[in-house]
Each structure stands twice: as structure tokens, then as C-alpha cells.
Amino acid sequence: MPIYEYECTACSHHMEAMQKMSDAPLTECPSCGKSELSKLISAAGFRLKGSGWYETDFKGGSKKNVAESESKAPAPACGGGCACD
């Protein structure tokens, strides 16, 4: 679920709110009570909830880390050194 930043244009109160992408933007400032809250443009933050989000959650037996297996991957058929690697 994304975390959005808001700022009140009346009192300059700054806050973050965790909302669904489909939720309507907040408008009422919790600090001053005026309807002058506006959503800021920023890098969206989000929280991963529940199980199954980590690489190790799906591992079993002799499977290696993804980073290790990618670094030991064979060279491309074209011989490497091009944009297709």
C-alpha cells in the first residue's frame, strides 16, 4: 500500500498517509481543520505486508541465492561485450 505525503497550504502542516491507490486524496488538515490539504509529488513509499516477499521464502534444499546464480551465469551466445548481455 503506497504512503503519500501531504501538506496543508493554510498552516504548513506536513504529514504522511498510507492509502490505497484507488482512495480519494485527503483534503482536511488534521492540525488546523481546514480543507486545504494537498498531495505532494514525491517518490512513493510502500510497505510489503504478509509472507512471501523475501527471496528466502521460496527457497528449499540446495537452491542458491539469486545474486550468486546471476553472477555465475554463462556468457551470452554472442560472446558478450554488446547490449544484449
mmCIF file of N, CA, C and O in Angstrom:
data_model
loop_
_atom_site.group_PDB
_atom_site.id
_atom_site.type_symbol
_atom_site.label_atom_id
_atom_site.label_comp_id
_atom_site.label_asym_id
_atom_site.label_seq_id
_atom_site.Cartn_x
_atom_site.Cartn_y
_atom_site.Cartn_z
ATOM 1 N N MET A 1 0.841 -1.163 0.000
ATOM 2 C CA MET A 1 0.000 0.000 0.000
ATOM 3 C C MET A 1 0.900 1.246 0.000
ATOM 4 O O MET A 1 1.789 1.362 0.827
ATOM 5 N N PRO A 2 0.688 2.184 -0.926
ATOM 6 C CA PRO A 2 1.546 3.370 -1.011
ATOM 7 C C PRO A 2 1.387 4.312 0.181
ATOM 8 O O PRO A 2 0.336 4.394 0.790
ATOM 9 N N ILE A 3 2.455 5.016 0.485
ATOM 10 C CA ILE A 3 2.451 6.042 1.518
ATOM 11 C C ILE A 3 2.596 7.381 0.807
ATOM 12 O O ILE A 3 3.574 7.602 0.096
ATOM 13 N N TYR A 4 1.605 8.258 0.976
ATOM 14 C CA TYR A 4 1.596 9.547 0.300
ATOM 15 C C TYR A 4 1.929 10.668 1.271
ATOM 16 O O TYR A 4 1.593 10.608 2.444
ATOM 17 N N GLU A 5 2.571 11.721 0.755
ATOM 18 C CA GLU A 5 2.884 12.898 1.549
ATOM 19 C C GLU A 5 1.859 13.990 1.252
ATOM 20 O O GLU A 5 1.456 14.178 0.107
ATOM 21 N N TYR A 6 1.463 14.687 2.307
ATOM 22 C CA TYR A 6 0.518 15.795 2.193
ATOM 23 C C TYR A 6 1.072 17.007 2.918
ATOM 24 O O TYR A 6 1.828 16.877 3.878
ATOM 25 N N GLU A 7 0.641 18.203 2.475
ATOM 26 C CA GLU A 7 0.983 19.437 3.159
ATOM 27 C C GLU A 7 -0.218 20.364 3.127
ATOM 28 O O GLU A 7 -0.891 20.486 2.104
ATOM 29 N N CYS A 8 -0.473 21.014 4.248
ATOM 30 C CA CYS A 8 -1.572 21.967 4.338
ATOM 31 C C CYS A 8 -1.074 23.325 3.858
ATOM 32 O O CYS A 8 -0.050 23.828 4.337
ATOM 33 N N THR A 9 -1.798 23.921 2.925
ATOM 34 C CA THR A 9 -1.402 25.235 2.416
ATOM 35 C C THR A 9 -1.762 26.347 3.401
ATOM 36 O O THR A 9 -1.230 27.441 3.313
ATOM 37 N N ALA A 10 -2.642 26.061 4.366
ATOM 38 C CA ALA A 10 -3.039 27.069 5.354
ATOM 39 C C ALA A 10 -2.037 27.173 6.510
ATOM 40 O O ALA A 10 -1.627 28.258 6.895
ATOM 41 N N CYS A 11 -1.651 26.016 7.075
ATOM 42 C CA CYS A 11 -0.792 26.053 8.269
ATOM 43 C C CYS A 11 0.574 25.385 8.059
ATOM 44 O O CYS A 11 1.357 25.280 8.985
ATOM 45 N N SER A 12 0.856 24.893 6.870
ATOM 46 C CA SER A 12 2.122 24.236 6.503
ATOM 47 C C SER A 12 2.373 22.931 7.242
ATOM 48 O O SER A 12 3.503 22.460 7.314
ATOM 49 N N HIS A 13 1.310 22.330 7.799
ATOM 50 C CA HIS A 13 1.440 21.022 8.454
ATOM 51 C C HIS A 13 1.820 19.990 7.397
ATOM 52 O O HIS A 13 1.257 19.962 6.303
ATOM 53 N N HIS A 14 2.799 19.142 7.700
ATOM 54 C CA HIS A 14 3.283 18.113 6.784
ATOM 55 C C HIS A 14 2.955 16.754 7.384
ATOM 56 O O HIS A 14 3.163 16.546 8.580
ATOM 57 N N MET A 15 2.434 15.829 6.576
ATOM 58 C CA MET A 15 2.068 14.507 7.085
ATOM 59 C C MET A 15 2.197 13.454 5.999
ATOM 60 O O MET A 15 2.330 13.772 4.819
ATOM 61 N N GLU A 16 2.185 12.205 6.415
ATOM 62 C CA GLU A 16 2.166 11.069 5.507
ATOM 63 C C GLU A 16 0.923 10.248 5.807
ATOM 64 O O GLU A 16 0.491 10.172 6.958
ATOM 65 N N ALA A 17 0.356 9.628 4.771
ATOM 66 C CA ALA A 17 -0.825 8.794 4.943
ATOM 67 C C ALA A 17 -0.693 7.552 4.080
ATOM 68 O O ALA A 17 -0.320 7.639 2.908
ATOM 69 N N MET A 18 -0.984 6.394 4.669
ATOM 70 C CA MET A 18 -0.971 5.147 3.920
ATOM 71 C C MET A 18 -2.375 4.948 3.353
ATOM 72 O O MET A 18 -3.347 4.859 4.095
ATOM 73 N N GLN A 19 -2.468 4.923 2.025
ATOM 74 C CA GLN A 19 -3.750 4.822 1.345
ATOM 75 C C GLN A 19 -3.660 3.869 0.167
ATOM 76 O O GLN A 19 -2.587 3.695 -0.404
ATOM 77 N N LYS A 20 -4.803 3.325 -0.203
ATOM 78 C CA LYS A 20 -4.881 2.549 -1.433
ATOM 79 C C LYS A 20 -4.753 3.518 -2.605
ATOM 80 O O LYS A 20 -5.100 4.694 -2.486
ATOM 81 N N MET A 21 -4.291 3.020 -3.723
ATOM 82 C CA MET A 21 -4.170 3.874 -4.903
ATOM 83 C C MET A 21 -5.536 4.367 -5.361
ATOM 84 O O MET A 21 -5.652 5.437 -5.946
ATOM 85 N N SER A 22 -6.581 3.597 -5.092
ATOM 86 C CA SER A 22 -7.931 3.958 -5.516
ATOM 87 C C SER A 22 -8.625 4.917 -4.546
ATOM 88 O O SER A 22 -9.686 5.445 -4.865
ATOM 89 N N ASP A 23 -8.045 5.169 -3.358
ATOM 90 C CA ASP A 23 -8.644 6.087 -2.388
ATOM 91 C C ASP A 23 -8.563 7.527 -2.893
ATOM 92 O O ASP A 23 -7.597 7.920 -3.538
ATOM 93 N N ALA A 24 -9.580 8.309 -2.533
ATOM 94 C CA ALA A 24 -9.589 9.732 -2.874
ATOM 95 C C ALA A 24 -8.529 10.447 -2.034
ATOM 96 O O ALA A 24 -8.279 10.065 -0.888
ATOM 97 N N PRO A 25 -7.900 11.483 -2.578
ATOM 98 C CA PRO A 25 -6.907 12.231 -1.803
ATOM 99 C C PRO A 25 -7.545 12.865 -0.565
ATOM 100 O O PRO A 25 -8.707 13.264 -0.584
ATOM 101 N N LEU A 26 -6.770 12.972 0.506
ATOM 102 C CA LEU A 26 -7.238 13.628 1.721
ATOM 103 C C LEU A 26 -7.318 15.128 1.473
ATOM 104 O O LEU A 26 -6.528 15.682 0.708
ATOM 105 N N THR A 27 -8.268 15.804 2.116
ATOM 106 C CA THR A 27 -8.414 17.247 1.920
ATOM 107 C C THR A 27 -8.406 18.015 3.232
ATOM 108 O O THR A 27 -8.001 19.159 3.260
ATOM 109 N N GLU A 28 -8.860 17.401 4.338
ATOM 110 C CA GLU A 28 -8.947 18.115 5.609
ATOM 111 C C GLU A 28 -7.675 17.944 6.428
ATOM 112 O O GLU A 28 -7.240 16.832 6.701
ATOM 113 N N CYS A 29 -7.104 19.052 6.845
ATOM 114 C CA CYS A 29 -5.881 19.052 7.637
ATOM 115 C C CYS A 29 -6.192 18.627 9.075
ATOM 116 O O CYS A 29 -7.080 19.211 9.707
ATOM 117 N N PRO A 30 -5.470 17.627 9.604
ATOM 118 C CA PRO A 30 -5.725 17.201 10.982
ATOM 119 C C PRO A 30 -5.216 18.214 12.013
ATOM 120 O O PRO A 30 -5.633 18.195 13.160
ATOM 121 N N SER A 31 -4.359 19.128 11.596
ATOM 122 C CA SER A 31 -3.793 20.117 12.510
ATOM 123 C C SER A 31 -4.701 21.332 12.689
ATOM 124 O O SER A 31 -5.022 21.717 13.809
ATOM 125 N N CYS A 32 -5.118 21.943 11.582
ATOM 126 C CA CYS A 32 -5.924 23.165 11.671
ATOM 127 C C CYS A 32 -7.390 22.958 11.314
ATOM 128 O O CYS A 32 -8.216 23.831 11.553
ATOM 129 N N GLY A 33 -7.725 21.808 10.708
ATOM 130 C CA GLY A 33 -9.120 21.503 10.373
ATOM 131 C C GLY A 33 -9.614 22.110 9.073
ATOM 132 O O GLY A 33 -10.750 21.871 8.676
ATOM 133 N N LYS A 34 -8.788 22.877 8.387
ATOM 134 C CA LYS A 34 -9.199 23.482 7.120
ATOM 135 C C LYS A 34 -9.070 22.471 5.985
ATOM 136 O O LYS A 34 -8.274 21.551 6.046
ATOM 137 N N SER A 35 -9.848 22.678 4.948
ATOM 138 C CA SER A 35 -9.821 21.779 3.781
ATOM 139 C C SER A 35 -8.804 22.265 2.757
ATOM 140 O O SER A 35 -9.136 22.500 1.596
ATOM 141 N N GLU A 36 -7.573 22.421 3.192
ATOM 142 C CA GLU A 36 -6.524 22.917 2.301
ATOM 143 C C GLU A 36 -5.330 21.974 2.246
ATOM 144 O O GLU A 36 -4.204 22.386 1.977
ATOM 145 N N LEU A 37 -5.578 20.701 2.472
ATOM 146 C CA LEU A 37 -4.528 19.694 2.402
ATOM 147 C C LEU A 37 -4.306 19.311 0.947
ATOM 148 O O LEU A 37 -5.264 19.064 0.215
ATOM 149 N N SER A 38 -3.061 19.295 0.507
ATOM 150 C CA SER A 38 -2.780 18.917 -0.879
ATOM 151 C C SER A 38 -1.700 17.840 -0.907
ATOM 152 O O SER A 38 -0.778 17.846 -0.101
ATOM 153 N N LYS A 39 -1.839 16.928 -1.853
ATOM 154 C CA LYS A 39 -0.891 15.827 -2.004
ATOM 155 C C LYS A 39 0.375 16.348 -2.672
ATOM 156 O O LYS A 39 0.317 17.079 -3.661
ATOM 157 N N LEU A 40 1.511 15.992 -2.099
ATOM 158 C CA LEU A 40 2.797 16.406 -2.659
ATOM 159 C C LEU A 40 3.280 15.382 -3.675
ATOM 160 O O LEU A 40 2.980 14.194 -3.567
ATOM 161 N N ILE A 41 4.056 15.840 -4.626
ATOM 162 C CA ILE A 41 4.668 14.934 -5.588
ATOM 163 C C ILE A 41 6.013 14.518 -5.016
ATOM 164 O O ILE A 41 6.870 15.359 -4.741
ATOM 165 N N SER A 42 6.166 13.242 -4.790
ATOM 166 C CA SER A 42 7.399 12.726 -4.216
ATOM 167 C C SER A 42 7.555 11.276 -4.632
ATOM 168 O O SER A 42 6.673 10.701 -5.259
ATOM 169 N N ALA A 43 8.670 10.703 -4.276
ATOM 170 C CA ALA A 43 8.872 9.279 -4.539
ATOM 171 C C ALA A 43 7.924 8.509 -3.622
ATOM 172 O O ALA A 43 7.939 8.693 -2.406
ATOM 173 N N ALA A 44 7.098 7.702 -4.204
ATOM 174 C CA ALA A 44 6.107 6.968 -3.414
ATOM 175 C C ALA A 44 6.787 5.902 -2.573
ATOM 176 O O ALA A 44 7.632 5.162 -3.052
ATOM 177 N N GLY A 45 6.422 5.852 -1.322
ATOM 178 C CA GLY A 45 6.902 4.790 -0.439
ATOM 179 C C GLY A 45 5.814 3.739 -0.311
ATOM 180 O O GLY A 45 4.647 4.023 -0.521
ATOM 181 N N PHE A 46 6.191 2.520 -0.008
ATOM 182 C CA PHE A 46 5.195 1.485 0.176
ATOM 183 C C PHE A 46 5.709 0.461 1.163
ATOM 184 O O PHE A 46 6.901 0.373 1.434
ATOM 185 N N ARG A 47 4.772 -0.310 1.711
ATOM 186 C CA ARG A 47 5.124 -1.315 2.705
ATOM 187 C C ARG A 47 4.683 -2.675 2.173
ATOM 188 O O ARG A 47 3.552 -2.837 1.718
ATOM 189 N N LEU A 48 5.574 -3.651 2.222
ATOM 190 C CA LEU A 48 5.254 -5.011 1.826
ATOM 191 C C LEU A 48 4.748 -5.740 3.062
ATOM 192 O O LEU A 48 5.450 -5.850 4.051
ATOM 193 N N LYS A 49 3.500 -6.222 2.991
ATOM 194 C CA LYS A 49 2.910 -6.913 4.129
ATOM 195 C C LYS A 49 2.670 -8.372 3.775
ATOM 196 O O LYS A 49 2.425 -8.710 2.635
ATOM 197 N N GLY A 50 2.719 -9.204 4.778
ATOM 198 C CA GLY A 50 2.408 -10.615 4.575
ATOM 199 C C GLY A 50 3.646 -11.435 4.288
ATOM 200 O O GLY A 50 4.769 -10.958 4.308
ATOM 201 N N SER A 51 3.422 -12.702 4.019
ATOM 202 C CA SER A 51 4.544 -13.601 3.760
ATOM 203 C C SER A 51 4.796 -13.704 2.260
ATOM 204 O O SER A 51 3.978 -13.318 1.449
ATOM 205 N N GLY A 52 5.951 -14.226 1.909
ATOM 206 C CA GLY A 52 6.264 -14.462 0.509
ATOM 207 C C GLY A 52 6.946 -13.317 -0.190
ATOM 208 O O GLY A 52 7.074 -13.328 -1.402
ATOM 209 N N TRP A 53 7.410 -12.307 0.543
ATOM 210 C CA TRP A 53 8.034 -11.160 -0.093
ATOM 211 C C TRP A 53 9.542 -11.284 -0.173
ATOM 212 O O TRP A 53 10.199 -10.489 -0.811
ATOM 213 N N TYR A 54 10.101 -12.252 0.483
ATOM 214 C CA TYR A 54 11.546 -12.354 0.516
ATOM 215 C C TYR A 54 12.033 -13.522 -0.331
ATOM 216 O O TYR A 54 11.365 -14.535 -0.467
ATOM 217 N N GLU A 55 13.198 -13.355 -0.889
ATOM 218 C CA GLU A 55 13.825 -14.360 -1.745
ATOM 219 C C GLU A 55 13.888 -15.707 -1.034
ATOM 220 O O GLU A 55 13.628 -16.744 -1.624
ATOM 221 N N THR A 56 14.190 -15.694 0.246
ATOM 222 C CA THR A 56 14.361 -16.938 1.001
ATOM 223 C C THR A 56 13.045 -17.642 1.306
ATOM 224 O O THR A 56 13.049 -18.811 1.670
ATOM 225 N N ASP A 57 11.921 -16.976 1.155
ATOM 226 C CA ASP A 57 10.630 -17.600 1.446
ATOM 227 C C ASP A 57 10.296 -18.724 0.469
ATOM 228 O O ASP A 57 9.491 -19.591 0.770
ATOM 229 N N PHE A 58 10.856 -18.702 -0.703
ATOM 230 C CA PHE A 58 10.536 -19.692 -1.720
ATOM 231 C C PHE A 58 11.664 -20.683 -1.951
ATOM 232 O O PHE A 58 11.616 -21.479 -2.867
ATOM 233 N N LYS A 59 12.704 -20.606 -1.149
ATOM 234 C CA LYS A 59 13.864 -21.480 -1.323
ATOM 235 C C LYS A 59 13.653 -22.799 -0.599
ATOM 236 O O LYS A 59 12.981 -22.865 0.410
ATOM 237 N N GLY A 60 14.291 -23.797 -1.118
ATOM 238 C CA GLY A 60 14.255 -25.095 -0.464
ATOM 239 C C GLY A 60 15.439 -25.928 -0.918
ATOM 240 O O GLY A 60 15.907 -25.812 -2.050
ATOM 241 N N GLY A 61 15.951 -26.732 -0.041
ATOM 242 C CA GLY A 61 17.030 -27.640 -0.404
ATOM 243 C C GLY A 61 18.310 -26.948 -0.807
ATOM 244 O O GLY A 61 18.829 -26.105 -0.107
ATOM 245 N N SER A 62 18.820 -27.284 -1.992
ATOM 246 C CA SER A 62 20.128 -26.793 -2.425
ATOM 247 C C SER A 62 20.044 -25.555 -3.309
ATOM 248 O O SER A 62 21.015 -25.214 -3.974
ATOM 249 N N LYS A 63 18.907 -24.881 -3.360
ATOM 250 C CA LYS A 63 18.797 -23.679 -4.194
ATOM 251 C C LYS A 63 19.682 -22.580 -3.633
ATOM 252 O O LYS A 63 19.781 -22.393 -2.434
ATOM 253 N N LYS A 64 20.336 -21.837 -4.532
ATOM 254 C CA LYS A 64 21.257 -20.789 -4.126
ATOM 255 C C LYS A 64 20.563 -19.436 -4.188
ATOM 256 O O LYS A 64 19.481 -19.298 -4.726
ATOM 257 N N ASN A 65 21.238 -18.415 -3.667
ATOM 258 C CA ASN A 65 20.723 -17.054 -3.748
ATOM 259 C C ASN A 65 20.665 -16.612 -5.196
ATOM 260 O O ASN A 65 21.501 -16.985 -6.010
ATOM 261 N N VAL A 66 19.699 -15.764 -5.515
ATOM 262 C CA VAL A 66 19.547 -15.260 -6.873
ATOM 263 C C VAL A 66 20.792 -14.480 -7.290
ATOM 264 O O VAL A 66 21.290 -14.632 -8.392
ATOM 265 N N ALA A 67 21.337 -13.653 -6.415
ATOM 266 C CA ALA A 67 22.514 -12.841 -6.739
ATOM 267 C C ALA A 67 23.712 -13.720 -7.085
ATOM 268 O O ALA A 67 24.454 -13.436 -8.011
ATOM 269 N N GLU A 68 23.883 -14.810 -6.359
ATOM 270 C CA GLU A 68 25.005 -15.710 -6.647
ATOM 271 C C GLU A 68 24.817 -16.405 -7.980
ATOM 272 O O GLU A 68 25.731 -16.510 -8.769
ATOM 273 N N SER A 69 23.602 -16.871 -8.272
ATOM 274 C CA SER A 69 23.378 -17.601 -9.513
ATOM 275 C C SER A 69 23.478 -16.678 -10.723
ATOM 276 O O SER A 69 23.904 -17.084 -11.786
ATOM 277 N N GLU A 70 23.100 -15.389 -10.567
ATOM 278 C CA GLU A 70 23.207 -14.450 -11.685
ATOM 279 C C GLU A 70 24.662 -14.120 -11.986
ATOM 280 O O GLU A 70 25.047 -13.965 -13.130
ATOM 281 N N SER A 71 25.491 -14.010 -10.948
ATOM 282 C CA SER A 71 26.886 -13.653 -11.184
ATOM 283 C C SER A 71 27.661 -14.810 -11.812
ATOM 284 O O SER A 71 28.677 -14.597 -12.434
ATOM 285 N N LYS A 72 27.197 -16.036 -11.671
ATOM 286 C CA LYS A 72 27.868 -17.193 -12.242
ATOM 287 C C LYS A 72 27.195 -17.661 -13.534
ATOM 288 O O LYS A 72 27.450 -18.746 -14.006
ATOM 289 N N ALA A 73 26.346 -16.832 -14.102
ATOM 290 C CA ALA A 73 25.632 -17.193 -15.322
ATOM 291 C C ALA A 73 26.633 -17.289 -16.474
ATOM 292 O O ALA A 73 27.604 -16.535 -16.536
ATOM 293 N N PRO A 74 26.398 -18.207 -17.410
ATOM 294 C CA PRO A 74 27.321 -18.350 -18.545
ATOM 295 C C PRO A 74 27.265 -17.112 -19.443
ATOM 296 O O PRO A 74 26.282 -16.398 -19.470
ATOM 297 N N ALA A 75 28.335 -16.892 -20.188
ATOM 298 C CA ALA A 75 28.407 -15.761 -21.120
ATOM 299 C C ALA A 75 27.359 -15.930 -22.210
ATOM 300 O O ALA A 75 27.004 -17.043 -22.586
ATOM 301 N N PRO A 76 26.834 -14.827 -22.750
ATOM 302 C CA PRO A 76 25.845 -14.931 -23.811
ATOM 303 C C PRO A 76 26.428 -15.575 -25.061
ATOM 304 O O PRO A 76 27.643 -15.559 -25.275
ATOM 305 N N ALA A 77 25.552 -16.141 -25.890
ATOM 306 C CA ALA A 77 25.969 -16.870 -27.094
ATOM 307 C C ALA A 77 26.722 -15.963 -28.081
ATOM 308 O O ALA A 77 27.538 -16.447 -28.857
ATOM 309 N N CYS A 78 26.480 -14.668 -28.038
ATOM 310 C CA CYS A 78 27.137 -13.771 -28.989
ATOM 311 C C CYS A 78 28.572 -13.447 -28.593
ATOM 312 O O CYS A 78 29.285 -12.783 -29.326
ATOM 313 N N GLY A 79 29.005 -13.882 -27.418
ATOM 314 C CA GLY A 79 30.377 -13.644 -26.998
ATOM 315 C C GLY A 79 30.519 -12.492 -26.017
ATOM 316 O O GLY A 79 31.578 -12.260 -25.482
ATOM 317 N N GLY A 80 29.456 -11.776 -25.777
ATOM 318 C CA GLY A 80 29.485 -10.696 -24.786
ATOM 319 C C GLY A 80 29.996 -9.385 -25.358
ATOM 320 O O GLY A 80 30.368 -9.293 -26.526
ATOM 321 N N GLY A 81 30.013 -8.381 -24.514
ATOM 322 C CA GLY A 81 30.507 -7.071 -24.915
ATOM 323 C C GLY A 81 29.514 -6.240 -25.730
ATOM 324 O O GLY A 81 29.867 -5.217 -26.272
ATOM 325 N N CYS A 82 28.283 -6.697 -25.828
ATOM 326 C CA CYS A 82 27.286 -5.936 -26.572
ATOM 327 C C CYS A 82 26.126 -5.581 -25.655
ATOM 328 O O CYS A 82 26.127 -5.908 -24.489
ATOM 329 N N ALA A 83 25.115 -4.954 -26.193
ATOM 330 C CA ALA A 83 23.962 -4.509 -25.401
ATOM 331 C C ALA A 83 23.032 -5.651 -25.014
ATOM 332 O O ALA A 83 22.146 -5.458 -24.215
ATOM 333 N N CYS A 84 23.226 -6.838 -25.538
ATOM 334 C CA CYS A 84 22.298 -7.934 -25.228
ATOM 335 C C CYS A 84 22.650 -8.662 -23.943
ATOM 336 O O CYS A 84 21.938 -9.539 -23.524
ATOM 337 N N ASP A 85 23.753 -8.342 -23.259
ATOM 338 C CA ASP A 85 24.079 -9.055 -22.015
ATOM 339 C C ASP A 85 23.094 -8.678 -20.959
ATOM 340 O O ASP A 85 22.884 -7.657 -20.568
#
